Amino acid sequence: MMTRTVFILLISSLCTLSYCTPRTEPAQTEVLTPVDSISKDSAVIMETLPPHIEIEKELLYDKHTLEDTYLYKDTTREFQWEKMKERLSLLESIQREPSQWAILQNYKNRNGEAPLVKVFKRDAYKRVSDTLGVERYQSVPLYLLTDTVIPEIYGRDGSLVRIKAMDEDSKFARIQTVYDGEEEWYAPKKYIKQIGDTVVFDKAIFVDRHNQNIATLEHVGSKWLVRSMNPATTGQHRPPYAQETPLGMYVLQEKKSRMIYLVDGSKETGGFAPYANRFTNGAYIHGVPVNAPRKSLIEYSPSLGTTPRSHMCVRNATSHAQFVYDWAPVNETIVFVLE
């Protein structure tokens, strides 16, 4: 009886040990899926290609509307859709990755006159400018990453840039330009207005100096919708007061329901420009100027869409300037000036 009891206990112990001891799983062999080098290269190429841009007309403002091509005296003028697509492609491309966006600002030297660059000249207006023709007045000094003593060039007021580094202990920020090449520079923080990393640039205004017209477009879904197509008049080269509207890419910075202007060479009020939208220096997109002492608005001028004749601004029919004023948000709208 004793022997039988011991045998039963021994069998029970063996069963218990067998149940509690974890089983050793067979080693797993990692299976690596071979990478198709052709597919990988294609993906890289697709990432570097500009996105396809589709433009479709869906006007929100339909007064004084121009056709795609139209006659002006003995020539034909047009809306340069292909050039617009190139710039819209750039605008979409730079927004593929989140960025800390900022605007270079120095309107009327409010943030301080920029220091002299290493190599400068005086232009037709007898103003100091850099080797690229950008004037010192109202501009931002840009320094090489290897030299923060003397600036290399000037950055235009209103230019969109990326902030790459912003050290609290430094008076400089490292920025990257996004138009005409992505170059990195140091710029003093006092000239930089940060607009964050959540802003989406889905509205664009195109000012064409060559054809003297203006178009507004809005990104909706996968398309860019044309919201207006109108005649405009840009700035003329007429020293010492009138200047050409500068080519480039800018952020809409400021709005004024009435922008007061002075008589050339004096402090006397010359009148006002209604529904003014400033994008760089003293350049506004505005309605037909109203010379003092008149107070009432003027809707249209026969000079619109003809030849450059403003001081730097972009003149429009007053109702179209009002449309831009209401439609385009500050710090979120891009203005392209092209030739």
Coordinates of C-alpha atoms in Angstrom, one line a residue:
M1 CA 0.0 0.0 0.0
M2 CA 2.8 2.3 0.9
T3 CA 4.7 1.6 -2.3
R4 CA 1.5 2.3 -4.4
T5 CA 1.0 5.6 -2.6
V6 CA 4.6 6.8 -3.3
F7 CA 4.2 5.8 -7.0
I8 CA 1.0 7.9 -7.3
L9 CA 2.7 10.9 -5.7
L10 CA 5.7 10.6 -8.1
I11 CA 3.5 10.5 -11.1
S12 CA 1.5 13.5 -9.9
S13 CA 4.7 15.5 -9.4
L14 CA 5.9 14.7 -12.9
C15 CA 2.6 15.9 -14.4
T16 CA 2.7 19.1 -12.4
L17 CA 6.3 19.9 -13.6
S18 CA 5.3 19.2 -17.2
Y19 CA 2.3 21.6 -17.0
C20 CA 4.1 24.6 -15.2
T21 CA 7.3 24.6 -17.2
P22 CA 7.0 27.0 -20.2
R23 CA 7.5 25.5 -23.6
T24 CA 10.5 26.6 -25.6
E25 CA 9.3 28.0 -28.9
P26 CA 11.4 27.3 -32.0
A27 CA 13.6 30.3 -33.0
Q28 CA 11.9 32.7 -35.5
T29 CA 13.9 33.4 -38.6
E30 CA 13.5 37.0 -39.9
V31 CA 12.5 37.1 -43.5
L32 CA 13.8 40.2 -45.4
T33 CA 11.7 41.2 -48.4
P34 CA 14.1 42.2 -51.2
V35 CA 13.9 45.9 -52.2
D36 CA 13.2 46.6 -55.8
S37 CA 15.8 49.2 -56.6
I38 CA 13.9 50.4 -59.7
S39 CA 10.8 51.0 -57.6
K40 CA 12.8 52.8 -54.9
D41 CA 14.5 55.1 -57.5
S42 CA 11.1 55.8 -59.1
A43 CA 9.7 56.8 -55.7
V44 CA 12.6 59.2 -55.2
I45 CA 12.1 60.7 -58.6
M46 CA 8.4 61.1 -58.0
E47 CA 9.2 63.0 -54.8
T48 CA 11.4 65.4 -56.6
L49 CA 9.1 66.0 -59.5
P50 CA 6.8 69.1 -59.2
P51 CA 3.2 68.1 -58.5
H52 CA 0.7 68.2 -61.5
I53 CA -1.2 71.5 -61.4
E54 CA -4.7 71.7 -62.7
I55 CA -6.3 75.1 -63.2
E56 CA -10.0 75.5 -63.6
K57 CA -12.1 78.7 -63.9
E58 CA -14.7 79.3 -61.2
L59 CA -15.0 83.0 -60.9
L60 CA -16.1 84.7 -57.7
Y61 CA -15.6 88.2 -59.2
D62 CA -16.9 88.6 -62.7
K63 CA -16.6 92.3 -63.5
H64 CA -14.2 93.7 -66.1
T65 CA -13.1 90.1 -66.8
L66 CA -10.5 89.5 -69.5
E67 CA -10.2 86.5 -71.8
D68 CA -7.2 84.1 -71.8
T69 CA -5.8 86.1 -74.7
Y70 CA -7.0 89.5 -75.8
L71 CA -6.0 92.4 -78.1
Y72 CA -4.2 95.5 -76.9
K73 CA -3.5 98.0 -79.6
D74 CA -1.6 96.1 -82.3
T75 CA -0.5 93.3 -80.0
T76 CA -2.0 90.3 -78.2
R77 CA -1.8 90.0 -74.5
E78 CA -2.5 86.9 -72.4
F79 CA -2.7 85.3 -69.0
Q80 CA 0.5 83.3 -68.6
W81 CA -1.0 80.1 -67.2
E82 CA 2.1 78.0 -67.7
K83 CA 4.2 80.4 -65.6
M84 CA 1.5 80.4 -63.0
K85 CA 1.5 76.6 -62.9
E86 CA 5.3 76.6 -62.3
R87 CA 4.9 78.9 -59.3
L88 CA 1.9 77.0 -58.0
S89 CA 3.9 73.9 -58.3
L90 CA 6.6 75.5 -56.2
L91 CA 4.0 76.7 -53.7
E92 CA 2.6 73.2 -53.3
S93 CA 6.1 71.6 -53.1
I94 CA 7.4 73.8 -50.3
Q95 CA 4.3 72.9 -48.2
R96 CA 4.8 69.1 -48.4
E97 CA 6.7 69.1 -45.1
P98 CA 5.7 71.1 -42.0
S99 CA 7.8 74.2 -41.7
Q100 CA 8.2 77.1 -39.3
W101 CA 7.2 79.9 -41.7
A102 CA 8.2 83.5 -41.3
I103 CA 8.1 86.8 -43.2
L104 CA 11.0 89.2 -43.7
Q105 CA 9.8 92.7 -42.6
N106 CA 11.2 96.2 -42.6
Y107 CA 8.5 98.4 -44.0
K108 CA 9.8 102.0 -44.0
N109 CA 12.8 100.8 -42.0
R110 CA 10.6 100.3 -38.9
N111 CA 12.8 97.6 -37.6
G112 CA 16.0 99.6 -38.3
E113 CA 18.0 100.5 -41.3
A114 CA 19.9 97.5 -42.6
P115 CA 23.8 97.7 -42.4
L116 CA 25.8 98.1 -45.5
V117 CA 26.5 95.0 -47.5
K118 CA 30.1 94.1 -48.5
V119 CA 29.6 95.1 -52.1
F120 CA 27.1 97.8 -52.9
K121 CA 26.2 100.4 -55.6
R122 CA 23.9 103.3 -56.0
D123 CA 21.0 102.7 -58.4
A124 CA 19.1 105.2 -60.6
Y125 CA 17.3 106.5 -57.5
K126 CA 20.7 107.2 -55.9
R127 CA 19.9 104.6 -53.2
V128 CA 22.3 102.0 -51.9
S129 CA 21.5 98.5 -53.3
D130 CA 23.3 95.1 -53.3
T131 CA 24.7 93.3 -56.3
L132 CA 21.3 91.9 -57.1
G133 CA 19.7 95.3 -57.3
V134 CA 17.8 95.0 -54.0
E135 CA 17.8 98.4 -52.2
R136 CA 19.0 98.8 -48.7
Y137 CA 15.9 100.9 -47.8
Q138 CA 13.1 98.8 -46.3
S139 CA 15.1 95.6 -46.7
V140 CA 16.6 92.9 -44.4
P141 CA 20.3 92.2 -44.1
L142 CA 21.2 88.6 -44.9
Y143 CA 24.5 87.1 -43.6
L144 CA 26.6 84.2 -44.8
L145 CA 26.6 81.3 -42.3
T146 CA 30.3 81.8 -42.0
D147 CA 30.2 85.6 -41.4
T148 CA 27.8 87.5 -39.2
V149 CA 29.8 90.7 -39.2
I150 CA 28.9 92.2 -42.6
P151 CA 25.8 91.2 -44.5
E152 CA 26.2 89.7 -48.0
I153 CA 22.9 90.7 -49.6
Y154 CA 19.5 92.2 -48.8
G155 CA 16.2 90.3 -48.5
R156 CA 13.1 92.1 -49.7
D157 CA 10.4 93.0 -47.3
G158 CA 7.5 90.6 -47.5
S159 CA 9.6 87.6 -48.6
L160 CA 8.5 84.2 -47.3
V161 CA 11.2 82.2 -45.5
R162 CA 11.6 79.0 -43.4
I163 CA 13.1 79.2 -40.0
K164 CA 15.8 76.5 -39.7
A165 CA 17.1 77.5 -36.2
M166 CA 16.2 80.1 -33.6
D167 CA 18.6 80.1 -30.7
E168 CA 17.4 82.1 -27.7
D169 CA 20.9 83.2 -26.9
S170 CA 21.6 84.6 -30.3
K171 CA 20.3 87.8 -32.0
F172 CA 20.3 85.9 -35.3
A173 CA 18.0 83.2 -36.8
R174 CA 19.1 80.8 -39.4
I175 CA 16.6 81.0 -42.3
Q176 CA 16.1 79.4 -45.7
T177 CA 14.7 81.2 -48.7
V178 CA 12.1 79.4 -50.8
Y179 CA 12.0 81.4 -54.1
D180 CA 14.8 81.4 -56.7
G181 CA 16.6 78.7 -54.9
E182 CA 16.7 77.4 -51.3
E183 CA 19.6 79.1 -49.7
E184 CA 20.4 79.4 -46.0
W185 CA 21.3 82.7 -44.3
Y186 CA 21.5 84.3 -40.9
A187 CA 19.1 87.2 -40.4
P188 CA 18.7 89.4 -37.2
K189 CA 15.6 88.3 -35.3
K190 CA 14.2 91.8 -35.2
Y191 CA 13.4 91.6 -39.0
I192 CA 11.6 88.3 -38.8
K193 CA 7.9 87.8 -38.2
Q194 CA 7.0 84.2 -37.4
I195 CA 3.7 83.0 -38.7
G196 CA 3.8 79.4 -37.4
D197 CA 3.8 76.0 -38.9
T198 CA 0.0 75.5 -39.3
V199 CA -0.6 78.1 -41.9
V200 CA -1.7 76.8 -45.3
F201 CA -1.1 79.0 -48.3
D202 CA -4.1 78.1 -50.5
K203 CA -4.7 81.5 -52.1
A204 CA -2.4 83.1 -54.6
I205 CA -2.4 86.4 -56.5
F206 CA -0.5 86.7 -59.8
V207 CA 0.5 90.2 -61.0
D208 CA 1.9 90.2 -64.6
R209 CA 4.1 93.2 -65.3
H210 CA 4.5 92.3 -69.0
N211 CA 0.8 91.9 -69.8
Q212 CA -0.5 94.3 -67.2
N213 CA -3.1 92.0 -65.7
I214 CA -3.9 90.2 -62.4
A215 CA -5.4 86.9 -61.6
T216 CA -6.5 85.4 -58.2
L217 CA -6.5 81.6 -57.6
E218 CA -7.6 79.4 -54.8
H219 CA -6.6 75.8 -54.0
V220 CA -9.7 73.7 -53.5
G221 CA -9.4 69.9 -53.4
S222 CA -6.9 68.9 -56.1
K223 CA -7.5 72.0 -58.3
W224 CA -6.6 75.6 -58.4
L225 CA -9.7 77.6 -59.1
V226 CA -9.5 80.9 -60.9
R227 CA -11.4 83.5 -58.9
S228 CA -10.8 86.6 -61.1
M229 CA -9.0 87.7 -64.3
N230 CA -8.7 91.5 -64.5
P231 CA -6.7 94.4 -66.0
A232 CA -4.1 96.0 -63.7
T233 CA -1.5 98.7 -63.9
T234 CA 1.9 98.2 -62.2
G235 CA 4.7 100.5 -61.1
Q236 CA 6.8 102.4 -63.6
H237 CA 10.6 103.1 -63.7
R238 CA 10.6 106.9 -63.2
P239 CA 13.2 108.2 -60.8
P240 CA 13.2 109.7 -58.3
Y241 CA 9.6 108.8 -57.1
A242 CA 8.0 106.0 -59.2
Q243 CA 9.5 102.5 -59.1
E244 CA 8.7 99.2 -60.8
T245 CA 6.7 96.6 -58.9
P246 CA 9.5 94.2 -57.8
L247 CA 9.5 90.7 -59.2
G248 CA 9.3 87.9 -56.7
M249 CA 7.1 85.9 -54.3
Y250 CA 5.7 87.7 -51.3
V251 CA 3.2 87.3 -48.4
L252 CA 0.2 89.6 -48.2
Q253 CA 1.1 91.6 -45.0
E254 CA -1.3 94.4 -44.3
K255 CA -4.6 95.9 -45.3
K256 CA -5.9 99.5 -45.3
S257 CA -9.4 100.5 -46.3
R258 CA -7.9 103.8 -47.5
M259 CA -4.2 104.2 -48.1
I260 CA -3.2 107.9 -48.0
Y261 CA -0.6 109.0 -50.4
L262 CA 1.4 112.3 -50.7
V263 CA 2.2 114.6 -53.6
D264 CA 5.6 113.7 -55.0
G265 CA 8.4 115.5 -53.2
S266 CA 6.2 117.0 -50.5
K267 CA 4.3 116.2 -47.3
E268 CA 1.0 117.4 -48.8
T269 CA -1.7 114.8 -49.0
G270 CA -2.3 113.9 -52.6
G271 CA -5.4 111.7 -52.1
F272 CA -6.1 108.1 -51.2
A273 CA -6.2 104.6 -52.7
P274 CA -9.1 102.4 -51.6
Y275 CA -9.0 98.8 -50.4
A276 CA -5.2 98.7 -50.3
N277 CA -3.4 95.3 -49.8
R278 CA 0.3 95.6 -49.1
F279 CA 2.7 92.8 -50.0
T280 CA 6.2 94.3 -50.2
N281 CA 7.8 97.7 -49.3
G282 CA 5.2 100.3 -50.3
A283 CA 3.6 98.2 -53.0
Y284 CA -0.1 97.7 -52.5
I285 CA -2.8 96.1 -54.6
H286 CA -5.5 98.8 -54.6
G287 CA -8.4 100.4 -56.4
V288 CA -8.4 103.5 -58.6
P289 CA -6.6 106.4 -56.8
V290 CA -8.8 109.3 -55.7
N291 CA -7.0 112.6 -55.9
A292 CA -7.7 115.3 -53.3
P293 CA -10.0 117.1 -52.7
R294 CA -12.4 114.4 -54.2
K295 CA -13.8 112.0 -51.6
S296 CA -16.0 109.6 -53.6
L297 CA -14.7 106.3 -55.0
I298 CA -13.9 105.8 -58.7
E299 CA -14.8 102.4 -60.0
Y300 CA -12.7 102.2 -63.2
S301 CA -10.0 104.0 -65.2
P302 CA -9.3 103.6 -69.0
S303 CA -5.6 103.4 -68.1
L304 CA -6.0 100.0 -66.3
G305 CA -4.3 97.2 -68.2
T306 CA -2.4 99.5 -70.5
T307 CA 1.2 100.5 -69.4
P308 CA 3.0 100.8 -66.1
R309 CA 2.2 104.1 -64.4
S310 CA 2.0 103.8 -60.7
H311 CA 4.7 104.4 -58.0
M312 CA 5.1 100.7 -57.3
C313 CA 1.6 99.6 -56.5
V314 CA -0.8 97.5 -58.6
R315 CA -3.9 99.5 -59.6
N316 CA -7.2 97.6 -60.1
A317 CA -10.8 98.4 -60.6
T318 CA -12.0 99.5 -57.2
S319 CA -14.5 96.7 -56.9
H320 CA -11.8 94.2 -57.7
A321 CA -9.5 95.7 -55.1
Q322 CA -12.4 95.3 -52.6
F323 CA -12.8 91.7 -53.7
V324 CA -9.1 91.0 -52.9
Y325 CA -9.4 93.0 -49.7
D326 CA -12.3 90.7 -48.5
W327 CA -11.1 87.4 -50.1
A328 CA -7.4 87.3 -49.3
P329 CA -6.3 86.8 -45.6
V330 CA -3.2 88.6 -44.3
N331 CA -0.2 86.3 -43.6
E332 CA -1.9 83.4 -45.6
T333 CA -2.0 84.7 -49.1
I334 CA 0.9 84.6 -51.6
V335 CA 1.5 87.3 -54.2
F336 CA 3.6 86.4 -57.2
V337 CA 4.9 89.2 -59.4
L338 CA 6.0 87.9 -62.8
E339 CA 7.2 89.3 -66.1

